[in-house]
Amino acid sequence: MRNFNLTPDLAPLYRSAIGFDRLAQLAEHAAANNANSGYPPYNIELLGENRYRITMAVAGFAMSELDIMSEGEKLLVKGNKTAKNDERKYLHQGIAERGFERTFQLADYVRVVGAELEHGLLNIDLVREIPEAMKPRKIEIVSTNTLG
């Protein structure tokens, strides 16, 4: 039986495109990060033209057990579950009580503006703020012909 590698080979992109290496790195990161995409479950919403919300189901976590770090173009959300000396005997334990670490890659000019924990859901609000110098602008056309 043959094993097929589903990871895309991006070498041709590096040879023929200038400045797209970040895009290739994002594709490689997405392919590598696909293995841990199940826990905790999350949604990504578009709230407006430049506003987003990540909602993560973090039932059982207290605020003190959650950390959110934004560094450059990465958003890291960690949940560190404190060990309990609980002697419960479960017949079925469907609620995960394990720590997690989830990384989100942020686009240029996207920053975290707030986070809240409500009813077991962690909401992280983001906004894209494009600098004025990067926004499209109309260039005025002037005539060089002057009639004396």
PDB file of N, CA and C in Angstrom, residues 16-113:
ATOM      1  N   SER A  16       9.197  31.298  -8.391  1.00  0.00           N
ATOM      2  CA  SER A  16       8.646  32.198  -9.396  1.00  0.00           C
ATOM      3  C   SER A  16       7.931  33.425  -8.834  1.00  0.00           C
ATOM      4  N   ALA A  17       7.707  33.495  -7.546  1.00  0.00           N
ATOM      5  CA  ALA A  17       6.985  34.627  -6.978  1.00  0.00           C
ATOM      6  C   ALA A  17       7.851  35.317  -5.932  1.00  0.00           C
ATOM      7  N   ILE A  18       7.881  36.616  -5.995  1.00  0.00           N
ATOM      8  CA  ILE A  18       8.670  37.402  -5.056  1.00  0.00           C
ATOM      9  C   ILE A  18       7.732  37.984  -4.005  1.00  0.00           C
ATOM     10  N   GLY A  19       8.054  37.795  -2.750  1.00  0.00           N
ATOM     11  CA  GLY A  19       7.279  38.388  -1.669  1.00  0.00           C
ATOM     12  C   GLY A  19       6.084  37.566  -1.216  1.00  0.00           C
ATOM     13  N   PHE A  20       5.892  36.384  -1.793  1.00  0.00           N
ATOM     14  CA  PHE A  20       4.768  35.546  -1.405  1.00  0.00           C
ATOM     15  C   PHE A  20       5.187  34.447  -0.432  1.00  0.00           C
ATOM     16  N   ASP A  21       6.389  34.543   0.108  1.00  0.00           N
ATOM     17  CA  ASP A  21       6.851  33.510   1.021  1.00  0.00           C
ATOM     18  C   ASP A  21       5.992  33.428   2.270  1.00  0.00           C
ATOM     19  N   ARG A  22       5.410  34.539   2.707  1.00  0.00           N
ATOM     20  CA  ARG A  22       4.526  34.528   3.873  1.00  0.00           C
ATOM     21  C   ARG A  22       3.268  33.720   3.574  1.00  0.00           C
ATOM     22  N   LEU A  23       2.746  33.842   2.371  1.00  0.00           N
ATOM     23  CA  LEU A  23       1.572  33.065   1.976  1.00  0.00           C
ATOM     24  C   LEU A  23       1.888  31.576   1.989  1.00  0.00           C
ATOM     25  N   ALA A  24       3.052  31.226   1.518  1.00  0.00           N
ATOM     26  CA  ALA A  24       3.468  29.824   1.526  1.00  0.00           C
ATOM     27  C   ALA A  24       3.633  29.323   2.955  1.00  0.00           C
ATOM     28  N   GLN A  25       4.178  30.154   3.830  1.00  0.00           N
ATOM     29  CA  GLN A  25       4.325  29.761   5.231  1.00  0.00           C
ATOM     30  C   GLN A  25       2.960  29.549   5.877  1.00  0.00           C
ATOM     31  N   LEU A  26       1.986  30.385   5.537  1.00  0.00           N
ATOM     32  CA  LEU A  26       0.630  30.219   6.065  1.00  0.00           C
ATOM     33  C   LEU A  26       0.025  28.894   5.615  1.00  0.00           C
ATOM     34  N   ALA A  27       0.233  28.545   4.355  1.00  0.00           N
ATOM     35  CA  ALA A  27      -0.299  27.275   3.843  1.00  0.00           C
ATOM     36  C   ALA A  27       0.361  26.092   4.544  1.00  0.00           C
ATOM     37  N   GLU A  28       1.664  26.171   4.747  1.00  0.00           N
ATOM     38  CA  GLU A  28       2.364  25.100   5.450  1.00  0.00           C
ATOM     39  C   GLU A  28       1.900  25.001   6.896  1.00  0.00           C
ATOM     40  N   HIS A  29       1.695  26.148   7.546  1.00  0.00           N
ATOM     41  CA  HIS A  29       1.230  26.167   8.933  1.00  0.00           C
ATOM     42  C   HIS A  29      -0.168  25.562   9.039  1.00  0.00           C
ATOM     43  N   ALA A  30      -1.038  25.886   8.104  1.00  0.00           N
ATOM     44  CA  ALA A  30      -2.399  25.346   8.121  1.00  0.00           C
ATOM     45  C   ALA A  30      -2.389  23.837   7.936  1.00  0.00           C
ATOM     46  N   ALA A  31      -1.539  23.340   7.061  1.00  0.00           N
ATOM     47  CA  ALA A  31      -1.454  21.896   6.840  1.00  0.00           C
ATOM     48  C   ALA A  31      -0.896  21.183   8.070  1.00  0.00           C
ATOM     49  N   ALA A  32       0.082  21.770   8.721  1.00  0.00           N
ATOM     50  CA  ALA A  32       0.687  21.154   9.900  1.00  0.00           C
ATOM     51  C   ALA A  32      -0.215  21.253  11.120  1.00  0.00           C
ATOM     52  N   ASN A  33      -1.023  22.301  11.211  1.00  0.00           N
ATOM     53  CA  ASN A  33      -1.856  22.559  12.384  1.00  0.00           C
ATOM     54  C   ASN A  33      -3.192  21.838  12.312  1.00  0.00           C
ATOM     55  N   ASN A  34      -3.448  21.123  11.251  1.00  0.00           N
ATOM     56  CA  ASN A  34      -4.742  20.472  11.047  1.00  0.00           C
ATOM     57  C   ASN A  34      -4.977  19.336  12.033  1.00  0.00           C
ATOM     58  N   ALA A  35      -3.925  18.770  12.591  1.00  0.00           N
ATOM     59  CA  ALA A  35      -4.054  17.609  13.465  1.00  0.00           C
ATOM     60  C   ALA A  35      -4.720  17.942  14.792  1.00  0.00           C
ATOM     61  N   ASN A  36      -4.516  19.143  15.337  1.00  0.00           N
ATOM     62  CA  ASN A  36      -5.075  19.475  16.641  1.00  0.00           C
ATOM     63  C   ASN A  36      -6.288  20.395  16.538  1.00  0.00           C
ATOM     64  N   SER A  37      -7.055  20.260  15.483  1.00  0.00           N
ATOM     65  CA  SER A  37      -8.142  21.205  15.256  1.00  0.00           C
ATOM     66  C   SER A  37      -9.441  20.845  15.956  1.00  0.00           C
ATOM     67  N   GLY A  38      -9.465  19.799  16.803  1.00  0.00           N
ATOM     68  CA  GLY A  38     -10.722  19.372  17.387  1.00  0.00           C
ATOM     69  C   GLY A  38     -11.060  19.954  18.748  1.00  0.00           C
ATOM     70  N   TYR A  39     -10.067  20.285  19.556  1.00  0.00           N
ATOM     71  CA  TYR A  39     -10.353  20.710  20.917  1.00  0.00           C
ATOM     72  C   TYR A  39      -9.593  21.970  21.260  1.00  0.00           C
ATOM     73  N   PRO A  40     -10.226  22.916  21.851  1.00  0.00           N
ATOM     74  CA  PRO A  40     -11.666  23.038  22.045  1.00  0.00           C
ATOM     75  C   PRO A  40     -12.347  23.511  20.767  1.00  0.00           C
ATOM     76  N   PRO A  41     -13.630  23.217  20.624  1.00  0.00           N
ATOM     77  CA  PRO A  41     -14.325  23.683  19.426  1.00  0.00           C
ATOM     78  C   PRO A  41     -14.425  25.212  19.419  1.00  0.00           C
ATOM     79  N   TYR A  42     -14.437  25.780  18.224  1.00  0.00           N
ATOM     80  CA  TYR A  42     -14.483  27.239  18.115  1.00  0.00           C
ATOM     81  C   TYR A  42     -15.226  27.654  16.852  1.00  0.00           C
ATOM     82  N   ASN A  43     -15.684  28.891  16.847  1.00  0.00           N
ATOM     83  CA  ASN A  43     -16.294  29.536  15.678  1.00  0.00           C
ATOM     84  C   ASN A  43     -15.498  30.796  15.372  1.00  0.00           C
ATOM     85  N   ILE A  44     -15.473  31.175  14.103  1.00  0.00           N
ATOM     86  CA  ILE A  44     -14.926  32.466  13.698  1.00  0.00           C
ATOM     87  C   ILE A  44     -16.038  33.184  12.955  1.00  0.00           C
ATOM     88  N   GLU A  45     -16.431  34.345  13.465  1.00  0.00           N
ATOM     89  CA  GLU A  45     -17.543  35.108  12.883  1.00  0.00           C
ATOM     90  C   GLU A  45     -17.030  36.383  12.224  1.00  0.00           C
ATOM     91  N   LEU A  46     -17.720  36.784  11.185  1.00  0.00           N
ATOM     92  CA  LEU A  46     -17.513  38.096  10.580  1.00  0.00           C
ATOM     93  C   LEU A  46     -18.634  38.985  11.105  1.00  0.00           C
ATOM     94  N   LEU A  47     -18.294  39.975  11.934  1.00  0.00           N
ATOM     95  CA  LEU A  47     -19.295  40.844  12.552  1.00  0.00           C
ATOM     96  C   LEU A  47     -19.571  42.092  11.724  1.00  0.00           C
ATOM     97  N   GLY A  48     -18.623  42.485  10.938  1.00  0.00           N
ATOM     98  CA  GLY A  48     -18.741  43.679  10.104  1.00  0.00           C
ATOM     99  C   GLY A  48     -17.641  43.632   9.066  1.00  0.00           C
ATOM    100  N   GLU A  49     -17.515  44.705   8.322  1.00  0.00           N
ATOM    101  CA  GLU A  49     -16.526  44.710   7.240  1.00  0.00           C
ATOM    102  C   GLU A  49     -15.114  44.424   7.750  1.00  0.00           C
ATOM    103  N   ASN A  50     -14.763  44.971   8.907  1.00  0.00           N
ATOM    104  CA  ASN A  50     -13.421  44.784   9.449  1.00  0.00           C
ATOM    105  C   ASN A  50     -13.437  44.314  10.896  1.00  0.00           C
ATOM    106  N   ARG A  51     -14.509  43.636  11.303  1.00  0.00           N
ATOM    107  CA  ARG A  51     -14.631  43.160  12.680  1.00  0.00           C
ATOM    108  C   ARG A  51     -14.897  41.664  12.693  1.00  0.00           C
ATOM    109  N   TYR A  52     -14.204  40.959  13.601  1.00  0.00           N
ATOM    110  CA  TYR A  52     -14.297  39.509  13.697  1.00  0.00           C
ATOM    111  C   TYR A  52     -14.459  39.103  15.156  1.00  0.00           C
ATOM    112  N   ARG A  53     -14.961  37.891  15.365  1.00  0.00           N
ATOM    113  CA  ARG A  53     -15.040  37.325  16.714  1.00  0.00           C
ATOM    114  C   ARG A  53     -14.705  35.842  16.649  1.00  0.00           C
ATOM    115  N   ILE A  54     -13.820  35.426  17.538  1.00  0.00           N
ATOM    116  CA  ILE A  54     -13.533  34.011  17.746  1.00  0.00           C
ATOM    117  C   ILE A  54     -14.264  33.611  19.020  1.00  0.00           C
ATOM    118  N   THR A  55     -15.085  32.572  18.939  1.00  0.00           N
ATOM    119  CA  THR A  55     -15.797  32.064  20.106  1.00  0.00           C
ATOM    120  C   THR A  55     -15.330  30.638  20.349  1.00  0.00           C
ATOM    121  N   MET A  56     -14.792  30.406  21.544  1.00  0.00           N
ATOM    122  CA  MET A  56     -14.276  29.082  21.903  1.00  0.00           C
ATOM    123  C   MET A  56     -15.105  28.516  23.055  1.00  0.00           C
ATOM    124  N   ALA A  57     -15.465  27.241  22.945  1.00  0.00           N
ATOM    125  CA  ALA A  57     -16.191  26.555  24.006  1.00  0.00           C
ATOM    126  C   ALA A  57     -15.193  26.075  25.052  1.00  0.00           C
ATOM    127  N   VAL A  58     -15.167  26.731  26.193  1.00  0.00           N
ATOM    128  CA  VAL A  58     -14.197  26.425  27.239  1.00  0.00           C
ATOM    129  C   VAL A  58     -14.920  26.095  28.548  1.00  0.00           C
ATOM    130  N   ALA A  59     -15.945  25.271  28.445  1.00  0.00           N
ATOM    131  CA  ALA A  59     -16.724  24.894  29.626  1.00  0.00           C
ATOM    132  C   ALA A  59     -15.823  24.297  30.683  1.00  0.00           C
ATOM    133  N   GLY A  60     -16.018  24.736  31.925  1.00  0.00           N
ATOM    134  CA  GLY A  60     -15.248  24.197  33.037  1.00  0.00           C
ATOM    135  C   GLY A  60     -13.979  24.966  33.345  1.00  0.00           C
ATOM    136  N   PHE A  61     -13.589  25.919  32.493  1.00  0.00           N
ATOM    137  CA  PHE A  61     -12.394  26.716  32.736  1.00  0.00           C
ATOM    138  C   PHE A  61     -12.780  28.022  33.425  1.00  0.00           C
ATOM    139  N   ALA A  62     -12.018  28.367  34.451  1.00  0.00           N
ATOM    140  CA  ALA A  62     -12.184  29.664  35.106  1.00  0.00           C
ATOM    141  C   ALA A  62     -11.328  30.694  34.363  1.00  0.00           C
ATOM    142  N   MET A  63     -11.634  31.966  34.585  1.00  0.00           N
ATOM    143  CA  MET A  63     -10.849  33.017  33.927  1.00  0.00           C
ATOM    144  C   MET A  63      -9.372  32.905  34.271  1.00  0.00           C
ATOM    145  N   SER A  64      -9.070  32.513  35.495  1.00  0.00           N
ATOM    146  CA  SER A  64      -7.673  32.408  35.924  1.00  0.00           C
ATOM    147  C   SER A  64      -6.934  31.266  35.231  1.00  0.00           C
ATOM    148  N   GLU A  65      -7.662  30.350  34.595  1.00  0.00           N
ATOM    149  CA  GLU A  65      -7.041  29.221  33.910  1.00  0.00           C
ATOM    150  C   GLU A  65      -6.868  29.465  32.412  1.00  0.00           C
ATOM    151  N   LEU A  66      -7.259  30.645  31.937  1.00  0.00           N
ATOM    152  CA  LEU A  66      -7.168  30.982  30.512  1.00  0.00           C
ATOM    153  C   LEU A  66      -6.172  32.109  30.300  1.00  0.00           C
ATOM    154  N   ASP A  67      -5.365  31.991  29.247  1.00  0.00           N
ATOM    155  CA  ASP A  67      -4.411  33.035  28.865  1.00  0.00           C
ATOM    156  C   ASP A  67      -4.568  33.321  27.382  1.00  0.00           C
ATOM    157  N   ILE A  68      -4.555  34.597  27.035  1.00  0.00           N
ATOM    158  CA  ILE A  68      -4.609  35.025  25.638  1.00  0.00           C
ATOM    159  C   ILE A  68      -3.398  35.912  25.395  1.00  0.00           C
ATOM    160  N   MET A  69      -2.592  35.539  24.392  1.00  0.00           N
ATOM    161  CA  MET A  69      -1.402  36.314  24.048  1.00  0.00           C
ATOM    162  C   MET A  69      -1.449  36.667  22.566  1.00  0.00           C
ATOM    163  N   SER A  70      -1.239  37.928  22.275  1.00  0.00           N
ATOM    164  CA  SER A  70      -1.149  38.376  20.892  1.00  0.00           C
ATOM    165  C   SER A  70       0.269  38.875  20.676  1.00  0.00           C
ATOM    166  N   GLU A  71       0.967  38.227  19.747  1.00  0.00           N
ATOM    167  CA  GLU A  71       2.347  38.603  19.463  1.00  0.00           C
ATOM    168  C   GLU A  71       2.534  38.647  17.965  1.00  0.00           C
ATOM    169  N   GLY A  72       2.756  39.827  17.446  1.00  0.00           N
ATOM    170  CA  GLY A  72       2.913  39.982  16.000  1.00  0.00           C
ATOM    171  C   GLY A  72       1.648  39.562  15.283  1.00  0.00           C
ATOM    172  N   GLU A  73       1.782  38.575  14.430  1.00  0.00           N
ATOM    173  CA  GLU A  73       0.640  38.116  13.644  1.00  0.00           C
ATOM    174  C   GLU A  73       0.098  36.787  14.146  1.00  0.00           C
ATOM    175  N   LYS A  74       0.366  36.462  15.416  1.00  0.00           N
ATOM    176  CA  LYS A  74      -0.136  35.224  16.000  1.00  0.00           C
ATOM    177  C   LYS A  74      -0.957  35.533  17.239  1.00  0.00           C
ATOM    178  N   LEU A  75      -2.033  34.794  17.387  1.00  0.00           N
ATOM    179  CA  LEU A  75      -2.864  34.860  18.580  1.00  0.00           C
ATOM    180  C   LEU A  75      -2.818  33.488  19.219  1.00  0.00           C
ATOM    181  N   LEU A  76      -2.399  33.428  20.470  1.00  0.00           N
ATOM    182  CA  LEU A  76      -2.280  32.167  21.184  1.00  0.00           C
ATOM    183  C   LEU A  76      -3.277  32.168  22.337  1.00  0.00           C
ATOM    184  N   VAL A  77      -4.111  31.130  22.394  1.00  0.00           N
ATOM    185  CA  VAL A  77      -5.071  30.963  23.480  1.00  0.00           C
ATOM    186  C   VAL A  77      -4.704  29.673  24.197  1.00  0.00           C
ATOM    187  N   LYS A  78      -4.474  29.769  25.514  1.00  0.00           N
ATOM    188  CA  LYS A  78      -4.091  28.607  26.317  1.00  0.00           C
ATOM    189  C   LYS A  78      -5.094  28.408  27.433  1.00  0.00           C
ATOM    190  N   GLY A  79      -5.360  27.158  27.711  1.00  0.00           N
ATOM    191  CA  GLY A  79      -6.159  26.794  28.871  1.00  0.00           C
ATOM    192  C   GLY A  79      -5.361  25.835  29.711  1.00  0.00           C
ATOM    193  N   ASN A  80      -5.079  26.216  30.944  1.00  0.00           N
ATOM    194  CA  ASN A  80      -4.312  25.380  31.866  1.00  0.00           C
ATOM    195  C   ASN A  80      -5.239  24.944  32.986  1.00  0.00           C
ATOM    196  N   LYS A  81      -5.689  23.725  32.912  1.00  0.00           N
ATOM    197  CA  LYS A  81      -6.611  23.192  33.913  1.00  0.00           C
ATOM    198  C   LYS A  81      -5.833  22.808  35.152  1.00  0.00           C
ATOM    199  N   THR A  82      -6.237  23.354  36.290  1.00  0.00           N
ATOM    200  CA  THR A  82      -5.570  23.009  37.543  1.00  0.00           C
ATOM    201  C   THR A  82      -5.997  21.617  37.974  1.00  0.00           C
ATOM    202  N   ALA A  83      -5.057  20.859  38.469  1.00  0.00           N
ATOM    203  CA  ALA A  83      -5.334  19.478  38.887  1.00  0.00           C
ATOM    204  C   ALA A  83      -6.185  19.486  40.150  1.00  0.00           C
ATOM    205  N   LYS A  84      -7.220  18.668  40.133  1.00  0.00           N
ATOM    206  CA  LYS A  84      -8.103  18.553  41.291  1.00  0.00           C
ATOM    207  C   LYS A  84      -7.811  17.246  42.006  1.00  0.00           C
ATOM    208  N   ASN A  85      -7.901  17.286  43.302  1.00  0.00           N
ATOM    209  CA  ASN A  85      -7.786  16.068  44.085  1.00  0.00           C
ATOM    210  C   ASN A  85      -9.205  15.532  44.321  1.00  0.00           C
ATOM    211  N   ASP A  86      -9.893  15.341  43.235  1.00  0.00           N
ATOM    212  CA  ASP A  86     -11.284  14.916  43.273  1.00  0.00           C
ATOM    213  C   ASP A  86     -11.348  13.396  43.190  1.00  0.00           C
ATOM    214  N   GLU A  87     -12.086  12.809  44.047  1.00  0.00           N
ATOM    215  CA  GLU A  87     -12.194  11.357  44.017  1.00  0.00           C
ATOM    216  C   GLU A  87     -13.543  10.919  43.469  1.00  0.00           C
ATOM    217  N   ARG A  88     -14.019  11.644  42.472  1.00  0.00           N
ATOM    218  CA  ARG A  88     -15.286  11.289  41.836  1.00  0.00           C
ATOM    219  C   ARG A  88     -15.105  10.032  41.007  1.00  0.00           C
ATOM    220  N   LYS A  89     -16.172   9.263  40.907  1.00  0.00           N
ATOM    221  CA  LYS A  89     -16.161   8.075  40.056  1.00  0.00           C
ATOM    222  C   LYS A  89     -17.191   8.291  38.964  1.00  0.00           C
ATOM    223  N   TYR A  90     -16.689   8.547  37.759  1.00  0.00           N
ATOM    224  CA  TYR A  90     -17.568   8.832  36.627  1.00  0.00           C
ATOM    225  C   TYR A  90     -18.039   7.536  35.982  1.00  0.00           C
ATOM    226  N   LEU A  91     -19.308   7.487  35.633  1.00  0.00           N
ATOM    227  CA  LEU A  91     -19.819   6.421  34.780  1.00  0.00           C
ATOM    228  C   LEU A  91     -19.551   6.770  33.325  1.00  0.00           C
ATOM    229  N   HIS A  92     -19.598   8.074  33.026  1.00  0.00           N
ATOM    230  CA  HIS A  92     -19.250   8.595  31.692  1.00  0.00           C
ATOM    231  C   HIS A  92     -18.691   9.992  31.907  1.00  0.00           C
ATOM    232  N   GLN A  93     -17.535  10.276  31.327  1.00  0.00           N
ATOM    233  CA  GLN A  93     -16.944  11.610  31.431  1.00  0.00           C
ATOM    234  C   GLN A  93     -16.773  12.168  30.027  1.00  0.00           C
ATOM    235  N   GLY A  94     -17.747  12.955  29.587  1.00  0.00           N
ATOM    236  CA  GLY A  94     -17.724  13.531  28.255  1.00  0.00           C
ATOM    237  C   GLY A  94     -17.195  14.952  28.222  1.00  0.00           C
ATOM    238  N   ILE A  95     -17.080  15.578  29.376  1.00  0.00           N
ATOM    239  CA  ILE A  95     -16.564  16.944  29.435  1.00  0.00           C
ATOM    240  C   ILE A  95     -15.053  16.854  29.632  1.00  0.00           C
ATOM    241  N   ALA A  96     -14.334  17.353  28.644  1.00  0.00           N
ATOM    242  CA  ALA A  96     -12.872  17.289  28.699  1.00  0.00           C
ATOM    243  C   ALA A  96     -12.357  18.215  29.785  1.00  0.00           C
ATOM    244  N   GLU A  97     -11.471  17.721  30.585  1.00  0.00           N
ATOM    245  CA  GLU A  97     -10.855  18.528  31.629  1.00  0.00           C
ATOM    246  C   GLU A  97      -9.355  18.555  31.416  1.00  0.00           C
ATOM    247  N   ARG A  98      -8.965  18.848  30.212  1.00  0.00           N
ATOM    248  CA  ARG A  98      -7.544  18.892  29.895  1.00  0.00           C
ATOM    249  C   ARG A  98      -7.192  20.280  29.370  1.00  0.00           C
ATOM    250  N   GLY A  99      -5.946  20.594  29.501  1.00  0.00           N
ATOM    251  CA  GLY A  99      -5.472  21.872  29.006  1.00  0.00           C
ATOM    252  C   GLY A  99      -5.402  21.868  27.486  1.00  0.00           C
ATOM    253  N   PHE A 100      -5.262  23.041  26.924  1.00  0.00           N
ATOM    254  CA  PHE A 100      -5.169  23.164  25.468  1.00  0.00           C
ATOM    255  C   PHE A 100      -4.308  24.362  25.117  1.00  0.00           C
ATOM    256  N   GLU A 101      -3.896  24.372  23.869  1.00  0.00           N
ATOM    257  CA  GLU A 101      -3.156  25.494  23.298  1.00  0.00           C
ATOM    258  C   GLU A 101      -3.573  25.607  21.844  1.00  0.00           C
ATOM    259  N   ARG A 102      -4.138  26.730  21.467  1.00  0.00           N
ATOM    260  CA  ARG A 102      -4.594  26.923  20.092  1.00  0.00           C
ATOM    261  C   ARG A 102      -3.986  28.217  19.565  1.00  0.00           C
ATOM    262  N   THR A 103      -3.422  28.137  18.357  1.00  0.00           N
ATOM    263  CA  THR A 103      -2.801  29.298  17.716  1.00  0.00           C
ATOM    264  C   THR A 103      -3.616  29.698  16.496  1.00  0.00           C
ATOM    265  N   PHE A 104      -3.868  30.986  16.380  1.00  0.00           N
ATOM    266  CA  PHE A 104      -4.531  31.541  15.203  1.00  0.00           C
ATOM    267  C   PHE A 104      -3.549  32.479  14.517  1.00  0.00           C
ATOM    268  N   GLN A 105      -3.477  32.388  13.203  1.00  0.00           N
ATOM    269  CA  GLN A 105      -2.627  33.276  12.414  1.00  0.00           C
ATOM    270  C   GLN A 105      -3.467  34.483  12.029  1.00  0.00           C
ATOM    271  N   LEU A 106      -3.026  35.671  12.389  1.00  0.00           N
ATOM    272  CA  LEU A 106      -3.765  36.887  12.091  1.00  0.00           C
ATOM    273  C   LEU A 106      -3.233  37.529  10.815  1.00  0.00           C
ATOM    274  N   ALA A 107      -4.129  38.098  10.050  1.00  0.00           N
ATOM    275  CA  ALA A 107      -3.736  38.814   8.837  1.00  0.00           C
ATOM    276  C   ALA A 107      -3.090  40.141   9.224  1.00  0.00           C
ATOM    277  N   ASP A 108      -2.490  40.782   8.257  1.00  0.00           N
ATOM    278  CA  ASP A 108      -1.884  42.081   8.494  1.00  0.00           C
ATOM    279  C   ASP A 108      -2.938  43.055   9.018  1.00  0.00           C
ATOM    280  N   TYR A 109      -2.542  43.853   9.994  1.00  0.00           N
ATOM    281  CA  TYR A 109      -3.348  44.919  10.582  1.00  0.00           C
ATOM    282  C   TYR A 109      -4.549  44.430  11.391  1.00  0.00           C
ATOM    283  N   VAL A 110      -4.593  43.145  11.726  1.00  0.00           N
ATOM    284  CA  VAL A 110      -5.661  42.636  12.588  1.00  0.00           C
ATOM    285  C   VAL A 110      -5.125  42.587  14.011  1.00  0.00           C
ATOM    286  N   ARG A 111      -5.894  43.162  14.943  1.00  0.00           N
ATOM    287  CA  ARG A 111      -5.471  43.155  16.335  1.00  0.00           C
ATOM    288  C   ARG A 111      -6.641  42.796  17.244  1.00  0.00           C
ATOM    289  N   VAL A 112      -6.311  42.269  18.411  1.00  0.00           N
ATOM    290  CA  VAL A 112      -7.312  41.893  19.406  1.00  0.00           C
ATOM    291  C   VAL A 112      -7.734  43.150  20.153  1.00  0.00           C
ATOM    292  N   VAL A 113      -9.054  43.360  20.271  1.00  0.00           N
ATOM    293  CA  VAL A 113      -9.551  44.544  20.972  1.00  0.00           C
ATOM    294  C   VAL A 113     -10.235  44.198  22.293  1.00  0.00           C
TER     295      VAL A 113
END
